[in-house]
C-alpha cells in the first residue's frame, strides 16, 4: 500500500497533462502518438453500438427478447421523446441519426466511470467538436435542402424587424446561429466530462496523497474515497443527462433549420 500510495501521491494533484496519453501501439510509437487509449475507446464505442444493434435485430421476434426490447426502447425513446417532440412528424426521418448520436455520446461518456478505463473520450475537446461539426453541417444542409440556399440564409440571418435595425441584428443572428451553436454544443459536453474526470481524480488520488503525507490522515482519506463513490453516482447522472442534452439541442437546431422563420 505504501509503495502504491507513494506513486499515486507523486501524481497529485492531477493536471491537464493527464489527458495527453502516450501511444498504445507497440510499434513506431514516436510517429503513431495519435493512437492513444482515448482513440481506441472511440473505436470500441462504435463497435459496441454496431454489434449491439446488429445482434438485437438479427432475428426480430413478435415477442421481443431482452436485447431486442432494449434496442427498441432506446430507439423509441429518442424517436418519440426527442425527434418527434422537438421536430414534429418530420422528426421520424431524423430518428436513426439522433439515436446513433445519443448512443455514441452515452457510451463514450460512460467510459469515464468504468473501472480501469476511467476516462471519457469526450473529456478531450476534439471529439465533442467533431460531433458538433457533424450536427452543424447536417442542420445547415437540411435547411438548404428544405428552403433552398438563398431563402434558408435569408431566414437565418434577417429577422422580421424594422429595416433600420437590421445592420445591428444581422451580425448578431450570424454569430448566434452559425458560431455560438456549434461552439456551445461542443464545449458543454467537453466541460462536463472534463470536470467530472478531474473531480474523480482529485478525490481518488487525494486519499492516497493524505495517507502518504501522514498516517494520522487515514480517516480523512477514507472520507475522500467515500466522496469518490458518491461522485461516481452523480457522474452517472451527468453522463446520461449530457447525452440527452447534446441530442436534444441537435434536434432543436434541425427544427430551426426546417422552420419558416428562425
PDB file of C-alpha atoms in Angstrom, residues 112-259:
ATOM      1  CA  UNK A 112     -15.441   7.816 -17.584  1.00  0.00           C
ATOM      2  CA  UNK A 113     -16.750   5.733 -14.668  1.00  0.00           C
ATOM      3  CA  UNK A 114     -15.766   2.240 -15.835  1.00  0.00           C
ATOM      4  CA  UNK A 115     -13.041   0.814 -13.556  1.00  0.00           C
ATOM      5  CA  UNK A 116      -9.593   0.547 -15.169  1.00  0.00           C
ATOM      6  CA  UNK A 117     -10.731   2.837 -18.019  1.00  0.00           C
ATOM      7  CA  UNK A 118     -11.960   5.884 -16.122  1.00  0.00           C
ATOM      8  CA  UNK A 119     -11.653   8.440 -18.885  1.00  0.00           C
ATOM      9  CA  UNK A 120     -14.191   9.592 -21.433  1.00  0.00           C
ATOM     10  CA  UNK A 121     -13.078  10.491 -24.955  1.00  0.00           C
ATOM     11  CA  UNK A 122     -15.461  13.433 -24.641  1.00  0.00           C
ATOM     12  CA  UNK A 123     -13.186  14.904 -21.968  1.00  0.00           C
ATOM     13  CA  UNK A 124     -10.945  15.808 -24.932  1.00  0.00           C
ATOM     14  CA  UNK A 125     -12.377  18.792 -26.809  1.00  0.00           C
ATOM     15  CA  UNK A 126     -11.554  17.248 -30.211  1.00  0.00           C
ATOM     16  CA  UNK A 127     -14.254  14.567 -30.012  1.00  0.00           C
ATOM     17  CA  UNK A 128     -17.182  16.778 -28.928  1.00  0.00           C
ATOM     18  CA  UNK A 129     -16.005  19.312 -31.529  1.00  0.00           C
ATOM     19  CA  UNK A 130     -16.191  16.732 -34.331  1.00  0.00           C
ATOM     20  CA  UNK A 131     -19.673  15.635 -33.207  1.00  0.00           C
ATOM     21  CA  UNK A 132     -20.767  19.281 -33.086  1.00  0.00           C
ATOM     22  CA  UNK A 133     -19.387  19.926 -36.582  1.00  0.00           C
ATOM     23  CA  UNK A 134     -21.246  16.892 -37.971  1.00  0.00           C
ATOM     24  CA  UNK A 135     -24.524  18.114 -36.446  1.00  0.00           C
ATOM     25  CA  UNK A 136     -23.745  21.674 -37.590  1.00  0.00           C
ATOM     26  CA  UNK A 137     -23.203  20.639 -41.205  1.00  0.00           C
ATOM     27  CA  UNK A 138     -26.304  18.445 -41.080  1.00  0.00           C
ATOM     28  CA  UNK A 139     -28.746  21.087 -39.885  1.00  0.00           C
ATOM     29  CA  UNK A 140     -27.424  23.625 -42.405  1.00  0.00           C
ATOM     30  CA  UNK A 141     -27.709  21.055 -45.224  1.00  0.00           C
ATOM     31  CA  UNK A 142     -31.245  20.180 -44.083  1.00  0.00           C
ATOM     32  CA  UNK A 143     -32.215  23.849 -44.093  1.00  0.00           C
ATOM     33  CA  UNK A 144     -30.775  24.460 -47.546  1.00  0.00           C
ATOM     34  CA  UNK A 145     -32.455  21.361 -48.946  1.00  0.00           C
ATOM     35  CA  UNK A 146     -35.814  22.310 -47.436  1.00  0.00           C
ATOM     36  CA  UNK A 147     -35.854  26.041 -48.232  1.00  0.00           C
ATOM     37  CA  UNK A 148     -33.241  26.498 -50.915  1.00  0.00           C
ATOM     38  CA  UNK A 149     -29.877  28.213 -50.427  1.00  0.00           C
ATOM     39  CA  UNK A 150     -30.891  31.862 -50.506  1.00  0.00           C
ATOM     40  CA  UNK A 151     -34.172  31.507 -48.585  1.00  0.00           C
ATOM     41  CA  UNK A 152     -32.517  29.494 -45.828  1.00  0.00           C
ATOM     42  CA  UNK A 153     -29.816  32.077 -45.202  1.00  0.00           C
ATOM     43  CA  UNK A 154     -32.345  34.887 -45.539  1.00  0.00           C
ATOM     44  CA  UNK A 155     -34.493  33.295 -42.817  1.00  0.00           C
ATOM     45  CA  UNK A 156     -31.451  32.558 -40.665  1.00  0.00           C
ATOM     46  CA  UNK A 157     -29.845  35.983 -40.926  1.00  0.00           C
ATOM     47  CA  UNK A 158     -32.650  38.506 -41.441  1.00  0.00           C
ATOM     48  CA  UNK A 159     -35.200  38.546 -38.615  1.00  0.00           C
ATOM     49  CA  UNK A 160     -38.597  40.248 -39.008  1.00  0.00           C
ATOM     50  CA  UNK A 161     -37.659  43.705 -37.755  1.00  0.00           C
ATOM     51  CA  UNK A 162     -37.604  47.332 -38.980  1.00  0.00           C
ATOM     52  CA  UNK A 163     -35.021  47.890 -41.713  1.00  0.00           C
ATOM     53  CA  UNK A 164     -33.039  50.478 -39.744  1.00  0.00           C
ATOM     54  CA  UNK A 165     -32.139  47.982 -37.016  1.00  0.00           C
ATOM     55  CA  UNK A 166     -31.120  45.172 -39.384  1.00  0.00           C
ATOM     56  CA  UNK A 167     -27.423  46.268 -39.607  1.00  0.00           C
ATOM     57  CA  UNK A 168     -27.244  45.523 -35.882  1.00  0.00           C
ATOM     58  CA  UNK A 169     -29.357  42.351 -35.854  1.00  0.00           C
ATOM     59  CA  UNK A 170     -27.838  40.550 -38.858  1.00  0.00           C
ATOM     60  CA  UNK A 171     -24.337  40.179 -37.299  1.00  0.00           C
ATOM     61  CA  UNK A 172     -25.968  39.060 -34.043  1.00  0.00           C
ATOM     62  CA  UNK A 173     -28.052  36.445 -35.879  1.00  0.00           C
ATOM     63  CA  UNK A 174     -24.983  35.224 -37.780  1.00  0.00           C
ATOM     64  CA  UNK A 175     -22.942  34.976 -34.598  1.00  0.00           C
ATOM     65  CA  UNK A 176     -25.772  33.213 -32.744  1.00  0.00           C
ATOM     66  CA  UNK A 177     -26.825  30.731 -35.453  1.00  0.00           C
ATOM     67  CA  UNK A 178     -23.522  29.856 -37.101  1.00  0.00           C
ATOM     68  CA  UNK A 179     -20.832  30.351 -34.463  1.00  0.00           C
ATOM     69  CA  UNK A 180     -22.346  30.044 -30.987  1.00  0.00           C
ATOM     70  CA  UNK A 181     -24.404  26.929 -31.717  1.00  0.00           C
ATOM     71  CA  UNK A 182     -21.583  24.507 -32.654  1.00  0.00           C
ATOM     72  CA  UNK A 183     -19.231  26.069 -30.095  1.00  0.00           C
ATOM     73  CA  UNK A 184     -21.683  25.779 -27.200  1.00  0.00           C
ATOM     74  CA  UNK A 185     -22.710  22.275 -28.295  1.00  0.00           C
ATOM     75  CA  UNK A 186     -19.102  21.052 -28.134  1.00  0.00           C
ATOM     76  CA  UNK A 187     -17.970  22.991 -25.063  1.00  0.00           C
ATOM     77  CA  UNK A 188     -20.969  21.988 -22.923  1.00  0.00           C
ATOM     78  CA  UNK A 189     -20.255  18.278 -23.401  1.00  0.00           C
ATOM     79  CA  UNK A 190     -16.491  18.667 -23.100  1.00  0.00           C
ATOM     80  CA  UNK A 191     -16.620  20.834 -19.961  1.00  0.00           C
ATOM     81  CA  UNK A 192     -18.917  18.453 -18.085  1.00  0.00           C
ATOM     82  CA  UNK A 193     -16.864  15.364 -18.925  1.00  0.00           C
ATOM     83  CA  UNK A 194     -13.573  17.137 -18.216  1.00  0.00           C
ATOM     84  CA  UNK A 195     -14.782  18.490 -14.861  1.00  0.00           C
ATOM     85  CA  UNK A 196     -16.221  15.124 -13.822  1.00  0.00           C
ATOM     86  CA  UNK A 197     -12.983  13.319 -14.608  1.00  0.00           C
ATOM     87  CA  UNK A 198     -10.916  15.871 -12.699  1.00  0.00           C
ATOM     88  CA  UNK A 199     -13.178  15.668  -9.649  1.00  0.00           C
ATOM     89  CA  UNK A 200     -12.927  11.875  -9.505  1.00  0.00           C
ATOM     90  CA  UNK A 201      -9.138  12.090  -9.892  1.00  0.00           C
ATOM     91  CA  UNK A 202      -8.802  14.695  -7.152  1.00  0.00           C
ATOM     92  CA  UNK A 203     -10.784  12.721  -4.552  1.00  0.00           C
ATOM     93  CA  UNK A 204      -9.267   9.344  -5.506  1.00  0.00           C
ATOM     94  CA  UNK A 205      -5.632  10.428  -5.602  1.00  0.00           C
ATOM     95  CA  UNK A 206      -6.180  12.841  -2.722  1.00  0.00           C
ATOM     96  CA  UNK A 207      -6.919   9.925  -0.423  1.00  0.00           C
ATOM     97  CA  UNK A 208      -3.606   8.273  -1.303  1.00  0.00           C
ATOM     98  CA  UNK A 209      -1.776  11.590  -1.021  1.00  0.00           C
ATOM     99  CA  UNK A 210      -3.069  12.159   2.532  1.00  0.00           C
ATOM    100  CA  UNK A 211      -2.078   8.648   3.661  1.00  0.00           C
ATOM    101  CA  UNK A 212       1.373   9.125   2.183  1.00  0.00           C
ATOM    102  CA  UNK A 213       1.768  12.522   3.845  1.00  0.00           C
ATOM    103  CA  UNK A 214       0.617  11.484   7.328  1.00  0.00           C
ATOM    104  CA  UNK A 215      -0.755   8.213   8.678  1.00  0.00           C
ATOM    105  CA  UNK A 216      -2.999  10.190  11.031  1.00  0.00           C
ATOM    106  CA  UNK A 217      -4.896  11.427   7.994  1.00  0.00           C
ATOM    107  CA  UNK A 218      -6.111   7.918   7.161  1.00  0.00           C
ATOM    108  CA  UNK A 219      -9.682   8.602   8.387  1.00  0.00           C
ATOM    109  CA  UNK A 220      -9.820  11.696   6.186  1.00  0.00           C
ATOM    110  CA  UNK A 221      -8.602   9.674   3.212  1.00  0.00           C
ATOM    111  CA  UNK A 222     -11.483   7.242   3.748  1.00  0.00           C
ATOM    112  CA  UNK A 223     -13.874  10.190   3.598  1.00  0.00           C
ATOM    113  CA  UNK A 224     -12.198  11.225   0.346  1.00  0.00           C
ATOM    114  CA  UNK A 225     -12.816   7.768  -1.167  1.00  0.00           C
ATOM    115  CA  UNK A 226     -16.432   7.773   0.032  1.00  0.00           C
ATOM    116  CA  UNK A 227     -16.840  11.084  -1.769  1.00  0.00           C
ATOM    117  CA  UNK A 228     -15.381   9.435  -4.858  1.00  0.00           C
ATOM    118  CA  UNK A 229     -18.103   6.761  -4.745  1.00  0.00           C
ATOM    119  CA  UNK A 230     -20.819   9.391  -4.238  1.00  0.00           C
ATOM    120  CA  UNK A 231     -19.431  11.496  -7.094  1.00  0.00           C
ATOM    121  CA  UNK A 232     -19.366   8.431  -9.335  1.00  0.00           C
ATOM    122  CA  UNK A 233     -23.127   8.054  -8.936  1.00  0.00           C
ATOM    123  CA  UNK A 234     -23.542  11.776  -9.593  1.00  0.00           C
ATOM    124  CA  UNK A 235     -21.313  11.472 -12.654  1.00  0.00           C
ATOM    125  CA  UNK A 236     -23.536   8.674 -13.947  1.00  0.00           C
ATOM    126  CA  UNK A 237     -26.480  11.079 -13.893  1.00  0.00           C
ATOM    127  CA  UNK A 238     -24.391  13.736 -15.635  1.00  0.00           C
ATOM    128  CA  UNK A 239     -23.324  11.189 -18.270  1.00  0.00           C
ATOM    129  CA  UNK A 240     -26.927  10.371 -19.161  1.00  0.00           C
ATOM    130  CA  UNK A 241     -28.045  13.997 -18.981  1.00  0.00           C
ATOM    131  CA  UNK A 242     -25.277  15.266 -21.259  1.00  0.00           C
ATOM    132  CA  UNK A 243     -26.017  12.616 -23.898  1.00  0.00           C
ATOM    133  CA  UNK A 244     -29.672  13.654 -23.755  1.00  0.00           C
ATOM    134  CA  UNK A 245     -28.908  17.399 -23.881  1.00  0.00           C
ATOM    135  CA  UNK A 246     -26.500  17.023 -26.816  1.00  0.00           C
ATOM    136  CA  UNK A 247     -29.121  15.096 -28.789  1.00  0.00           C
ATOM    137  CA  UNK A 248     -31.983  17.447 -27.853  1.00  0.00           C
ATOM    138  CA  UNK A 249     -30.001  20.511 -28.904  1.00  0.00           C
ATOM    139  CA  UNK A 250     -29.109  18.881 -32.216  1.00  0.00           C
ATOM    140  CA  UNK A 251     -32.801  18.120 -32.790  1.00  0.00           C
ATOM    141  CA  UNK A 252     -33.752  21.693 -31.888  1.00  0.00           C
ATOM    142  CA  UNK A 253     -31.247  23.042 -34.430  1.00  0.00           C
ATOM    143  CA  UNK A 254     -32.734  20.774 -37.093  1.00  0.00           C
ATOM    144  CA  UNK A 255     -36.208  22.021 -36.156  1.00  0.00           C
ATOM    145  CA  UNK A 256     -34.967  25.605 -36.501  1.00  0.00           C
ATOM    146  CA  UNK A 257     -33.498  24.838 -39.919  1.00  0.00           C
ATOM    147  CA  UNK A 258     -36.842  23.439 -41.105  1.00  0.00           C
ATOM    148  CA  UNK A 259     -38.926  26.284 -39.671  1.00  0.00           C
TER     149      UNK A 259
END
